Backbone as CSV, one residue per row, in Angstrom:
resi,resn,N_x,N_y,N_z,CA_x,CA_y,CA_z,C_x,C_y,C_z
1,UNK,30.047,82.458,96.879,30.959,81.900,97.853,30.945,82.721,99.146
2,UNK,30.693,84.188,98.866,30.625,84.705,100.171,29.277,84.489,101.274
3,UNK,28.312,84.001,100.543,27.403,83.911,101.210,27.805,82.452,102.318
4,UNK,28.226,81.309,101.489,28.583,80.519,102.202,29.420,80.693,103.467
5,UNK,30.425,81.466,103.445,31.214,82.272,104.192,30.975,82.429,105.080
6,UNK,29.794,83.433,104.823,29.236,84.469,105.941,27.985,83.680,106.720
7,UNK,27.156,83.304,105.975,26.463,82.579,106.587,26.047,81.120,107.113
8,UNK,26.770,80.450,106.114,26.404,78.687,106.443,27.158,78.028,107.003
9,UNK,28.533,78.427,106.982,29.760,78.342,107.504,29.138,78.289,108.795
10,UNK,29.053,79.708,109.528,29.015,79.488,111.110,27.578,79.041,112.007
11,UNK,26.555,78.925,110.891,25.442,78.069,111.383,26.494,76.882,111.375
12,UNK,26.375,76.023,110.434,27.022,74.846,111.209,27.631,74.408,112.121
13,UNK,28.624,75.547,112.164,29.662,75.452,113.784,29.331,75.252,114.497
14,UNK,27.649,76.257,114.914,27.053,76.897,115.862,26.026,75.743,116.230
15,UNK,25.568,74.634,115.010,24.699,73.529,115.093,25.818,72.575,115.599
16,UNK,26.787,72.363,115.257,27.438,71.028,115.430,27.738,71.564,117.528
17,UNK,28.371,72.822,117.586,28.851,73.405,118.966,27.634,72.967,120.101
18,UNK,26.236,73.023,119.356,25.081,72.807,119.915,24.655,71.769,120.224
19,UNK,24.615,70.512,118.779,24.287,69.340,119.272,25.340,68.660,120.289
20,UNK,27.094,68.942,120.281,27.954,68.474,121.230,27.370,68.609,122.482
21,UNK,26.923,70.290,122.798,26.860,70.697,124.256,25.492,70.082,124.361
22,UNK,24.276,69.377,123.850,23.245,68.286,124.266,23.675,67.107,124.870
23,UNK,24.450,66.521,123.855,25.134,65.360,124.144,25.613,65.081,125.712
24,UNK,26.461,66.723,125.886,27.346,66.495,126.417,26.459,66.036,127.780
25,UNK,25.892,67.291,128.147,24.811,67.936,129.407,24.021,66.261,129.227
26,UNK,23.150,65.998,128.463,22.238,64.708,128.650,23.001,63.750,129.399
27,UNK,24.489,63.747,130.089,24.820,62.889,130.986,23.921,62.985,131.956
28,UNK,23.550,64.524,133.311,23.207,64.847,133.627,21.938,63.895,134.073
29,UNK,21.412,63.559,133.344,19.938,63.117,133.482,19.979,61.835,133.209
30,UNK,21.377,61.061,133.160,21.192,59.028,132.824,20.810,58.829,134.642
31,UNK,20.720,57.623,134.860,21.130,56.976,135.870,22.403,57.071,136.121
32,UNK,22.909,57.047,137.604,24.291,57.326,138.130,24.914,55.954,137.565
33,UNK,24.575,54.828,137.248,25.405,53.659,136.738,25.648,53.511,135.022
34,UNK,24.608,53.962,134.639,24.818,54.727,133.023,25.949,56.256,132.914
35,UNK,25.709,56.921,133.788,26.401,57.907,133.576,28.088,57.361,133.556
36,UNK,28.583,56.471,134.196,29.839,55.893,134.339,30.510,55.468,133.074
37,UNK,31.945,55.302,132.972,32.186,54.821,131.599,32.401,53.505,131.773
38,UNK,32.463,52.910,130.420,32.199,51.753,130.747,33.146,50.882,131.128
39,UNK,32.676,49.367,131.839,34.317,48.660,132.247,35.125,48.002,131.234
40,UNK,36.596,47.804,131.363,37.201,47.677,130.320,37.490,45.790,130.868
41,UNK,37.388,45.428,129.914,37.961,43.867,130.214,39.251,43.361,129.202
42,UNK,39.664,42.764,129.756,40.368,41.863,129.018,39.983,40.578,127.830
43,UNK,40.292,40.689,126.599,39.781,40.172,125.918,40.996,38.973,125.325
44,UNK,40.231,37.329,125.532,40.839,37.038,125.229,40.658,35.847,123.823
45,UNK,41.588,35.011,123.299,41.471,34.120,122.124,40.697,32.938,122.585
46,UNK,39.769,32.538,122.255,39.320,31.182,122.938,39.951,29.987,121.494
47,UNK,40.119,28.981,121.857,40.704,27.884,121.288,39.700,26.827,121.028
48,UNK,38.436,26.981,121.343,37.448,26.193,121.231,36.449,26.379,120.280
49,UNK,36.345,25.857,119.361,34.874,25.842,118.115,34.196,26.612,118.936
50,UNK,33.446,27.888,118.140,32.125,27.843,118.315,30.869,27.110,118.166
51,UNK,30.828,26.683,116.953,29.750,25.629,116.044,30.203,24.292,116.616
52,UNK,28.895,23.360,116.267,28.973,22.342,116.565,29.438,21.215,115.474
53,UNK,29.419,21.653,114.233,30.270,21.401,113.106,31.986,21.203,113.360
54,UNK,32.067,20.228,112.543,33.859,20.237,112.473,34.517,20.904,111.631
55,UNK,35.655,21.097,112.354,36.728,21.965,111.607,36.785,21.428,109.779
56,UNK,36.892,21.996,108.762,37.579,21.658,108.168,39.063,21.496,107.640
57,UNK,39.515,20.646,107.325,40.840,21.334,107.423,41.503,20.930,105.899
């Protein structure tokens, strides 16, 4: 157990701390319209069939 402890424990940290700060930085290098977040819309219920089939009811 101590080995886990001592050693695997903070590799992981140190991998997960690592792949975040890739993630993070690879903004850096999108296109300025990729780099943006994305737009939020309004979503709404449509009332109309999709399919061209009838309802059953």
């Amino acid at each position: 157990m101590a080995i886990f402890r001592q050693y695997i424990a903070p590799l992981l940290v140190v991998l997960v701390f690592i792949f975040a700060l890739v993630a993070v930085s690879a903004r850096i290098f999108l296109p300025s319209d990729m780099a943006a977040p994305a737009p939020i819309e309004e979503v709404g219920v449509s009332l109309i069939p999709v399919s061209d089939f009838p309802v059953a009811l």
